[in-house]
């Protein structure tokens, strides 16, 4: 089996990278929804957001549970899943939890970066996100653990007063009398994708640190507490979450327009640049060719390696990215499938997230794949409009804090 790109990183670097990958997954919507708003209006944008999360989150929630040995079917298990979900990146979406018993609990958000992004747009957009989107998508995530789970608001925005904290609060109830909602019409398109079925190496329990998330629910996950093997698997799984969400996005957009590839490419360009920028900062890298190659190798768009098969090499000041013609990602129509000669905006945005002077100098094609050669101009290029749109989110510049030792959340 092809090795992970993340195995080359030391454990402490992987632990620093995990929150970044979760956050960039969340910011995919800050990129994609702006273009859906332009194409379909607010109602159409909302419908796309609902469908993409409904299709993707049950799939990747089950994958992460299996990977980390998260057993059970109760409220505590649902909350563990949220802590490893790109829909709830730590601190930026600051979920707090209370477990009453197997069937009852509450969560609330002490900080909601998504709300702070949307509130300046007006109450209609807040209602679209916090009511229209959250009702079906929270349920879809919970249903991945228990089909009889329901998530219902205690209070939620628009906030009254305007600085109300916590920003929202929700109950989670499991009741066998609850009838599960119908399966979304296009669920099988994501559930049967190569990304959903991809097999990755099991976590090695002989390593130092936690190899699973069995035991009590913790108030926060401290990634440095996990073993290197567990962190590598989590990183690859979170990258798959990026791809699965994008597959759901493309399914929803294709149902509404023939311009789905163009919209998908804009979404890809916006998040490609911001993710590269954040990875470079998190890793403390410079802007030379080696730094560009390192960021590309670790970028969620090109991982997990067994899914994409994309190879990055560097010689002197030239970076080469080799794209196979056949891979699981190509078969799914995921991000790598959106690139072709003459349509390399996402790759250039990614490179310029590390060095604003980067550009694709040449493309060489052969039977098994094609290579993009990256070089550097004398002066910087202007930031892509798609990246500037994504930068609107406070998440683009968000800083994580060390919260110390987490507390176990036990039933009171």
Short mmCIF file of C-alpha atoms in Angstrom, two decimals:
data_model
loop_
_atom_site.label_atom_id
_atom_site.label_comp_id
_atom_site.label_asym_id
_atom_site.label_seq_id
_atom_site.Cartn_x
_atom_site.Cartn_y
_atom_site.Cartn_z
CA UNK A 1 0.00 0.00 0.00
CA UNK A 2 1.28 3.50 -0.86
CA UNK A 3 2.74 5.25 2.16
CA UNK A 4 1.25 8.45 3.55
CA UNK A 5 2.90 11.77 2.81
CA UNK A 6 2.52 12.56 6.51
CA UNK A 7 4.81 9.79 7.75
CA UNK A 8 7.83 12.00 7.03
CA UNK A 9 6.76 14.48 9.72
CA UNK A 10 7.73 14.19 13.40
CA UNK A 11 4.95 13.61 15.89
CA UNK A 12 4.94 17.17 17.29
CA UNK A 13 4.62 18.65 13.80
CA UNK A 14 1.73 16.33 12.96
CA UNK A 15 -0.02 17.40 16.15
CA UNK A 16 0.34 21.03 15.10
CA UNK A 17 -0.94 20.23 11.61
CA UNK A 18 -4.19 18.45 12.58
CA UNK A 19 -6.11 21.56 13.73
CA UNK A 20 -4.96 23.32 10.55
CA UNK A 21 -6.34 20.55 8.34
CA UNK A 22 -9.65 20.57 10.22
CA UNK A 23 -9.91 24.35 9.82
CA UNK A 24 -9.08 24.38 6.11
CA UNK A 25 -11.76 21.74 5.59
CA UNK A 26 -14.26 24.05 7.22
CA UNK A 27 -13.14 26.97 5.05
CA UNK A 28 -14.02 25.06 1.88
CA UNK A 29 -17.51 26.53 2.25
CA UNK A 30 -16.19 30.05 2.68
CA UNK A 31 -14.76 29.55 -0.80
CA UNK A 32 -17.53 27.58 -2.51
CA UNK A 33 -20.66 29.25 -1.18
CA UNK A 34 -19.74 32.69 -2.50
CA UNK A 35 -19.83 31.34 -6.05
CA UNK A 36 -23.08 29.46 -5.38
CA UNK A 37 -24.63 32.66 -4.09
CA UNK A 38 -23.70 34.39 -7.35
CA UNK A 39 -25.02 31.49 -9.45
CA UNK A 40 -28.16 30.43 -7.56
CA UNK A 41 -29.09 33.17 -5.09
CA UNK A 42 -29.37 32.77 -1.33
CA UNK A 43 -31.96 29.97 -1.42
CA UNK A 44 -30.01 27.99 -4.00
CA UNK A 45 -26.76 28.46 -2.08
CA UNK A 46 -28.47 27.21 1.08
CA UNK A 47 -29.79 24.14 -0.71
CA UNK A 48 -26.31 23.29 -2.02
CA UNK A 49 -24.82 23.65 1.47
CA UNK A 50 -27.45 21.38 2.99
CA UNK A 51 -26.99 18.69 0.37
CA UNK A 52 -23.17 18.65 0.42
CA UNK A 53 -23.02 18.16 4.21
CA UNK A 54 -25.86 15.63 4.24
CA UNK A 55 -24.04 13.54 1.64
CA UNK A 56 -20.54 13.80 3.09
CA UNK A 57 -20.70 13.98 6.89
CA UNK A 58 -22.26 10.56 7.60
CA UNK A 59 -19.63 8.92 5.38
CA UNK A 60 -16.57 10.51 6.92
CA UNK A 61 -17.95 10.32 10.47
CA UNK A 62 -18.21 6.54 10.17
CA UNK A 63 -14.72 6.37 8.67
CA UNK A 64 -13.15 8.31 11.55
CA UNK A 65 -15.01 6.26 14.14
CA UNK A 66 -13.66 3.04 12.65
CA UNK A 67 -10.13 4.42 12.36
CA UNK A 68 -9.95 5.55 16.00
CA UNK A 69 -11.91 2.74 17.63
CA UNK A 70 -14.75 5.04 18.71
CA UNK A 71 -17.40 2.55 19.72
CA UNK A 72 -20.94 2.88 20.99
CA UNK A 73 -24.05 4.55 19.63
CA UNK A 74 -24.84 7.12 22.29
CA UNK A 75 -24.59 10.87 22.74
CA UNK A 76 -20.97 10.64 23.90
CA UNK A 77 -20.03 8.91 20.63
CA UNK A 78 -21.81 11.59 18.58
CA UNK A 79 -19.82 14.28 20.39
CA UNK A 80 -16.52 12.49 19.80
CA UNK A 81 -17.30 12.47 16.10
CA UNK A 82 -17.90 16.22 16.10
CA UNK A 83 -14.46 16.81 17.62
CA UNK A 84 -12.85 15.23 14.53
CA UNK A 85 -15.15 16.81 11.94
CA UNK A 86 -14.18 19.58 9.50
CA UNK A 87 -17.60 21.04 10.26
CA UNK A 88 -16.41 21.72 13.82
CA UNK A 89 -12.69 22.67 13.76
CA UNK A 90 -11.36 23.19 17.29
CA UNK A 91 -11.60 26.66 18.83
CA UNK A 92 -12.79 28.35 15.62
CA UNK A 93 -16.03 26.42 16.10
CA UNK A 94 -15.73 26.07 19.87
CA UNK A 95 -18.10 23.22 20.71
CA UNK A 96 -18.61 22.56 24.43
CA UNK A 97 -20.39 19.39 25.57
CA UNK A 98 -22.44 17.97 28.41
CA UNK A 99 -23.43 14.31 28.60
CA UNK A 100 -26.39 13.48 30.83
CA UNK A 101 -26.71 9.80 29.91
CA UNK A 102 -26.47 7.51 26.90
CA UNK A 103 -29.51 9.14 25.26
CA UNK A 104 -29.33 12.77 26.35
CA UNK A 105 -26.83 15.60 26.15
CA UNK A 106 -26.26 19.17 25.13
CA UNK A 107 -23.67 21.13 23.22
CA UNK A 108 -23.14 24.82 22.78
CA UNK A 109 -20.71 27.07 20.94
CA UNK A 110 -18.67 29.51 22.98
CA UNK A 111 -17.19 30.80 19.71
CA UNK A 112 -18.62 30.32 16.23
CA UNK A 113 -16.32 31.62 13.53
CA UNK A 114 -18.91 30.81 10.87
CA UNK A 115 -21.48 33.03 12.59
CA UNK A 116 -19.00 35.90 12.90
CA UNK A 117 -18.36 35.59 9.16
CA UNK A 118 -22.07 35.68 8.31
CA UNK A 119 -23.53 38.19 10.82
CA UNK A 120 -22.29 41.24 8.86
CA UNK A 121 -24.29 39.97 5.84
CA UNK A 122 -27.59 40.43 7.70
CA UNK A 123 -30.19 38.35 9.56
CA UNK A 124 -31.47 36.59 6.44
CA UNK A 125 -28.07 34.96 5.90
CA UNK A 126 -27.82 34.10 9.61
CA UNK A 127 -31.20 32.33 9.47
CA UNK A 128 -30.15 30.52 6.30
CA UNK A 129 -27.06 29.13 8.05
CA UNK A 130 -28.21 28.65 11.65
CA UNK A 131 -31.74 27.42 10.87
CA UNK A 132 -32.14 26.18 7.31
CA UNK A 133 -28.69 24.55 7.04
CA UNK A 134 -28.06 23.40 10.59
CA UNK A 135 -31.34 21.56 11.22
CA UNK A 136 -30.87 18.89 8.55
CA UNK A 137 -27.07 18.76 8.64
CA UNK A 138 -26.68 18.36 12.43
CA UNK A 139 -29.18 15.51 12.22
CA UNK A 140 -27.28 13.94 9.31
CA UNK A 141 -24.07 13.92 11.35
CA UNK A 142 -25.78 12.45 14.43
CA UNK A 143 -27.55 9.81 12.34
CA UNK A 144 -24.17 8.38 11.35
CA UNK A 145 -23.92 7.16 14.96
CA UNK A 146 -27.54 6.46 15.80
CA UNK A 147 -30.49 6.61 13.37
CA UNK A 148 -32.82 7.64 16.21
CA UNK A 149 -30.79 10.70 17.25
CA UNK A 150 -32.22 14.19 16.97
CA UNK A 151 -30.47 17.53 17.40
CA UNK A 152 -32.75 20.42 18.37
CA UNK A 153 -32.02 24.06 19.30
CA UNK A 154 -32.30 25.51 22.78
CA UNK A 155 -31.46 28.92 21.35
CA UNK A 156 -29.64 30.05 18.23
CA UNK A 157 -28.93 33.17 16.18
CA UNK A 158 -29.90 35.76 15.17
CA UNK A 159 -28.53 36.72 18.58
CA UNK A 160 -30.60 38.73 21.03
CA UNK A 161 -28.85 40.61 22.55
CA UNK A 162 -26.30 40.99 19.73
CA UNK A 163 -23.41 39.71 21.90
CA UNK A 164 -25.25 36.73 23.39
CA UNK A 165 -23.04 33.89 24.68
CA UNK A 166 -22.93 31.04 24.18
CA UNK A 167 -23.68 31.82 20.57
CA UNK A 168 -26.05 28.85 20.29
CA UNK A 169 -27.08 25.80 22.31
CA UNK A 170 -28.57 22.45 21.28
CA UNK A 171 -29.99 19.28 22.78
CA UNK A 172 -29.20 15.81 21.45
CA UNK A 173 -31.78 13.13 22.20
CA UNK A 174 -31.84 9.47 21.20
CA UNK A 175 -35.31 7.92 21.22
CA UNK A 176 -36.36 4.73 19.46
CA UNK A 177 -39.70 6.44 18.72
CA UNK A 178 -37.92 8.96 16.48
CA UNK A 179 -38.38 8.13 12.82
CA UNK A 180 -35.14 8.71 10.87
CA UNK A 181 -35.46 11.19 8.00
CA UNK A 182 -35.34 9.79 4.46
CA UNK A 183 -31.95 9.13 2.88
CA UNK A 184 -31.01 12.02 0.55
CA UNK A 185 -31.65 11.28 -3.12
CA UNK A 186 -27.99 11.33 -4.17
CA UNK A 187 -26.48 9.76 -1.05
CA UNK A 188 -25.10 6.75 -2.92
CA UNK A 189 -23.01 8.97 -5.21
CA UNK A 190 -20.79 9.90 -2.26
CA UNK A 191 -21.27 6.77 -0.13
CA UNK A 192 -20.12 4.57 -3.03
CA UNK A 193 -17.23 6.80 -4.10
CA UNK A 194 -13.64 5.60 -4.09
CA UNK A 195 -12.95 8.14 -1.32
CA UNK A 196 -15.61 6.56 0.88
CA UNK A 197 -14.27 3.04 0.25
CA UNK A 198 -10.54 3.84 0.44
CA UNK A 199 -8.56 1.55 2.74
CA UNK A 200 -5.76 3.16 4.73
CA UNK A 201 -3.16 1.48 7.00
CA UNK A 202 -4.45 0.65 10.47
CA UNK A 203 -3.03 2.56 13.42
CA UNK A 204 -0.02 0.86 15.01
CA UNK A 205 -0.82 0.35 18.68
CA UNK A 206 2.86 -0.22 19.51
CA UNK A 207 3.68 3.48 19.11
CA UNK A 208 3.99 5.97 21.95
CA UNK A 209 0.86 7.95 22.75
CA UNK A 210 -2.83 7.31 22.30
CA UNK A 211 -3.68 4.96 19.45
CA UNK A 212 -7.45 5.46 19.65
CA UNK A 213 -10.22 7.56 21.17
CA UNK A 214 -11.72 4.90 23.38
CA UNK A 215 -12.55 5.86 26.94
CA UNK A 216 -14.26 9.02 28.14
CA UNK A 217 -15.23 12.00 26.02
CA UNK A 218 -12.70 14.81 26.58
CA UNK A 219 -13.51 18.51 26.75
CA UNK A 220 -10.85 19.12 24.08
CA UNK A 221 -8.69 16.83 22.01
CA UNK A 222 -4.98 17.36 22.62
CA UNK A 223 -3.38 16.08 19.44
CA UNK A 224 0.11 15.85 21.01
CA UNK A 225 -1.29 13.08 23.23
CA UNK A 226 -1.81 10.78 20.22
CA UNK A 227 0.81 8.48 18.74
CA UNK A 228 2.52 9.32 15.47
CA UNK A 229 0.71 6.44 13.76
CA UNK A 230 -2.66 7.74 14.98
CA UNK A 231 -1.84 11.29 13.87
CA UNK A 232 -0.84 10.12 10.38
CA UNK A 233 -4.13 8.24 10.01
CA UNK A 234 -6.14 11.19 11.34
CA UNK A 235 -4.41 13.57 8.92
CA UNK A 236 -5.22 11.32 5.96
CA UNK A 237 -8.81 10.91 7.14
CA UNK A 238 -9.27 14.67 7.49
CA UNK A 239 -7.94 15.15 3.96
CA UNK A 240 -10.54 12.62 2.80
CA UNK A 241 -13.16 14.73 4.55
CA UNK A 242 -12.09 17.63 2.29
CA UNK A 243 -12.58 15.46 -0.79
CA UNK A 244 -15.87 13.93 0.36
CA UNK A 245 -17.34 17.34 1.12
CA UNK A 246 -16.23 18.56 -2.30
CA UNK A 247 -17.77 15.51 -3.97
CA UNK A 248 -21.04 16.36 -2.22
CA UNK A 249 -20.68 19.98 -3.31
CA UNK A 250 -20.16 18.98 -6.94
CA UNK A 251 -23.15 16.60 -6.87
CA UNK A 252 -25.37 19.41 -5.59
CA UNK A 253 -24.03 21.98 -8.04
CA UNK A 254 -24.32 19.63 -11.05
CA UNK A 255 -28.01 19.19 -10.28
CA UNK A 256 -28.47 22.94 -10.79
CA UNK A 257 -26.17 23.99 -13.63
CA UNK A 258 -24.01 22.79 -16.50
CA UNK A 259 -21.25 25.06 -15.17
CA UNK A 260 -20.44 22.79 -12.20
CA UNK A 261 -16.81 22.23 -13.21
CA UNK A 262 -16.18 25.97 -13.51
CA UNK A 263 -17.77 26.63 -10.09
CA UNK A 264 -15.87 23.69 -8.58
CA UNK A 265 -12.61 25.06 -9.95
CA UNK A 266 -13.31 28.46 -8.36
CA UNK A 267 -14.06 26.76 -5.04
CA UNK A 268 -10.82 24.79 -5.36
CA UNK A 269 -8.75 27.88 -6.20
CA UNK A 270 -9.96 29.81 -3.17
CA UNK A 271 -9.30 27.13 -0.58
CA UNK A 272 -6.08 25.96 -2.28
CA UNK A 273 -4.42 29.30 -1.68
CA UNK A 274 -5.59 29.83 1.90
CA UNK A 275 -4.74 26.26 2.93
CA UNK A 276 -1.23 26.56 1.48
CA UNK A 277 -0.70 29.86 3.29
CA UNK A 278 -1.79 28.41 6.63
CA UNK A 279 0.30 25.25 6.17
CA UNK A 280 3.39 27.31 5.44
CA UNK A 281 2.85 29.39 8.60
CA UNK A 282 2.10 26.36 10.78
CA UNK A 283 5.27 24.62 9.61
CA UNK A 284 7.42 27.76 9.97
CA UNK A 285 8.66 27.54 6.38
CA UNK A 286 10.27 30.10 4.11
CA UNK A 287 9.29 30.71 0.50
CA UNK A 288 11.97 28.89 -1.49
CA UNK A 289 11.42 25.94 -3.81
CA UNK A 290 11.88 23.42 -1.01
CA UNK A 291 9.19 25.18 1.04
CA UNK A 292 6.81 25.16 -1.92
CA UNK A 293 7.45 21.44 -2.48
CA UNK A 294 6.88 20.66 1.22
CA UNK A 295 3.56 22.53 1.33
CA UNK A 296 2.35 20.92 -1.90
CA UNK A 297 3.29 17.48 -0.60
CA UNK A 298 1.23 18.04 2.57
CA UNK A 299 -1.66 20.00 1.05
CA UNK A 300 -5.06 18.34 1.67
CA UNK A 301 -5.94 18.58 -2.03
CA UNK A 302 -3.14 16.11 -2.88
CA UNK A 303 -3.77 13.70 0.02
CA UNK A 304 -4.16 10.95 1.04
CA UNK A 305 -1.44 9.78 -1.31
CA UNK A 306 -3.13 6.41 -2.02
CA UNK A 307 -6.18 8.37 -3.20
CA UNK A 308 -4.47 10.93 -5.45
CA UNK A 309 -1.15 9.34 -6.49
CA UNK A 310 0.30 12.84 -7.00
CA UNK A 311 4.08 13.15 -6.67
CA UNK A 312 6.09 16.30 -5.93
CA UNK A 313 9.81 16.63 -6.58
CA UNK A 314 12.21 19.57 -6.47
CA UNK A 315 15.53 20.14 -8.26
CA UNK A 316 17.44 23.35 -7.66
CA UNK A 317 14.74 26.06 -7.86
CA UNK A 318 12.23 24.12 -9.94
CA UNK A 319 9.30 22.20 -8.41
CA UNK A 320 7.60 19.49 -10.46
CA UNK A 321 4.15 18.09 -9.74
CA UNK A 322 3.25 14.83 -11.48
CA UNK A 323 -0.45 14.02 -11.92
CA UNK A 324 -1.44 10.47 -12.87
CA UNK A 325 -4.08 10.06 -15.54
CA UNK A 326 -5.75 7.34 -13.49
CA UNK A 327 -6.32 7.41 -9.73
CA UNK A 328 -9.20 7.06 -7.30
CA UNK A 329 -9.41 10.85 -7.13
CA UNK A 330 -9.68 11.11 -10.91
CA UNK A 331 -12.30 8.35 -10.99
CA UNK A 332 -14.36 10.24 -8.37
CA UNK A 333 -14.04 13.57 -10.19
CA UNK A 334 -12.44 15.09 -7.09
CA UNK A 335 -10.15 18.14 -7.01
CA UNK A 336 -7.29 16.65 -9.08
CA UNK A 337 -9.77 15.96 -11.88
CA UNK A 338 -10.50 19.69 -12.15
CA UNK A 339 -6.97 20.47 -13.33
CA UNK A 340 -5.85 20.35 -16.95
CA UNK A 341 -3.55 22.30 -19.26
CA UNK A 342 -4.89 25.83 -19.44
CA UNK A 343 -6.90 25.38 -16.22
CA UNK A 344 -4.21 25.52 -13.53
CA UNK A 345 -5.55 28.33 -11.35
CA UNK A 346 -5.90 26.13 -8.22
CA UNK A 347 -2.30 24.93 -8.49
CA UNK A 348 -0.94 28.44 -8.97
CA UNK A 349 -3.01 29.70 -6.03
CA UNK A 350 -1.54 26.90 -3.93
CA UNK A 351 2.02 27.81 -4.95
CA UNK A 352 1.42 31.51 -4.33
CA UNK A 353 0.19 30.74 -0.84
CA UNK A 354 3.87 30.03 -0.18
CA UNK A 355 5.59 32.36 -2.67
CA UNK A 356 3.64 35.04 -4.53
CA UNK A 357 6.16 34.89 -7.39
CA UNK A 358 5.34 31.27 -8.29
CA UNK A 359 3.81 30.25 -11.60
CA UNK A 360 3.42 27.17 -13.78
CA UNK A 361 6.16 27.42 -16.40
CA UNK A 362 5.45 24.34 -18.46
CA UNK A 363 3.23 21.29 -18.73
CA UNK A 364 4.65 18.03 -20.07
CA UNK A 365 2.29 15.19 -20.99
CA UNK A 366 3.01 11.48 -21.33
CA UNK A 367 1.00 8.29 -21.45
CA UNK A 368 0.66 7.69 -17.69
CA UNK A 369 0.29 11.27 -16.57
CA UNK A 370 1.37 14.86 -16.92
CA UNK A 371 3.80 17.14 -15.11
CA UNK A 372 3.43 20.79 -14.13
CA UNK A 373 6.73 22.60 -13.70
CA UNK A 374 6.74 25.47 -11.22
CA UNK A 375 9.24 28.31 -11.33
CA UNK A 376 9.48 31.81 -9.88
CA UNK A 377 9.14 35.20 -11.55
CA UNK A 378 11.05 38.34 -10.58
CA UNK A 379 7.98 40.08 -9.13
CA UNK A 380 4.90 38.88 -7.22
CA UNK A 381 1.61 38.09 -8.93
CA UNK A 382 -1.68 39.61 -7.80
CA UNK A 383 -3.73 37.40 -5.48
CA UNK A 384 -6.45 35.44 -7.25
CA UNK A 385 -9.96 36.81 -6.75
CA UNK A 386 -11.09 33.39 -5.49
CA UNK A 387 -8.45 33.46 -2.75
CA UNK A 388 -9.40 37.01 -1.77
CA UNK A 389 -13.03 35.92 -1.43
CA UNK A 390 -12.07 33.05 0.87
CA UNK A 391 -9.89 35.39 2.92
CA UNK A 392 -13.12 37.20 3.88
CA UNK A 393 -13.49 34.52 6.58
CA UNK A 394 -11.91 35.18 9.94
CA UNK A 395 -10.70 31.61 9.74
CA UNK A 396 -8.06 32.62 7.19
CA UNK A 397 -6.10 34.39 9.95
CA UNK A 398 -7.35 32.41 12.97
CA UNK A 399 -4.78 31.52 15.66
CA UNK A 400 -5.02 28.38 17.78
CA UNK A 401 -4.23 28.49 21.51
CA UNK A 402 -2.86 25.87 23.88
CA UNK A 403 -5.68 25.08 26.30
CA UNK A 404 -3.70 22.77 28.54
CA UNK A 405 -4.84 19.42 29.89
CA UNK A 406 -8.39 18.49 28.79
CA UNK A 407 -11.00 17.32 31.28
CA UNK A 408 -12.95 14.07 30.89
CA UNK A 409 -16.68 14.73 30.55
CA UNK A 410 -18.38 12.09 32.63
CA UNK A 411 -22.08 11.56 33.27
CA UNK A 412 -23.17 13.63 36.27
#
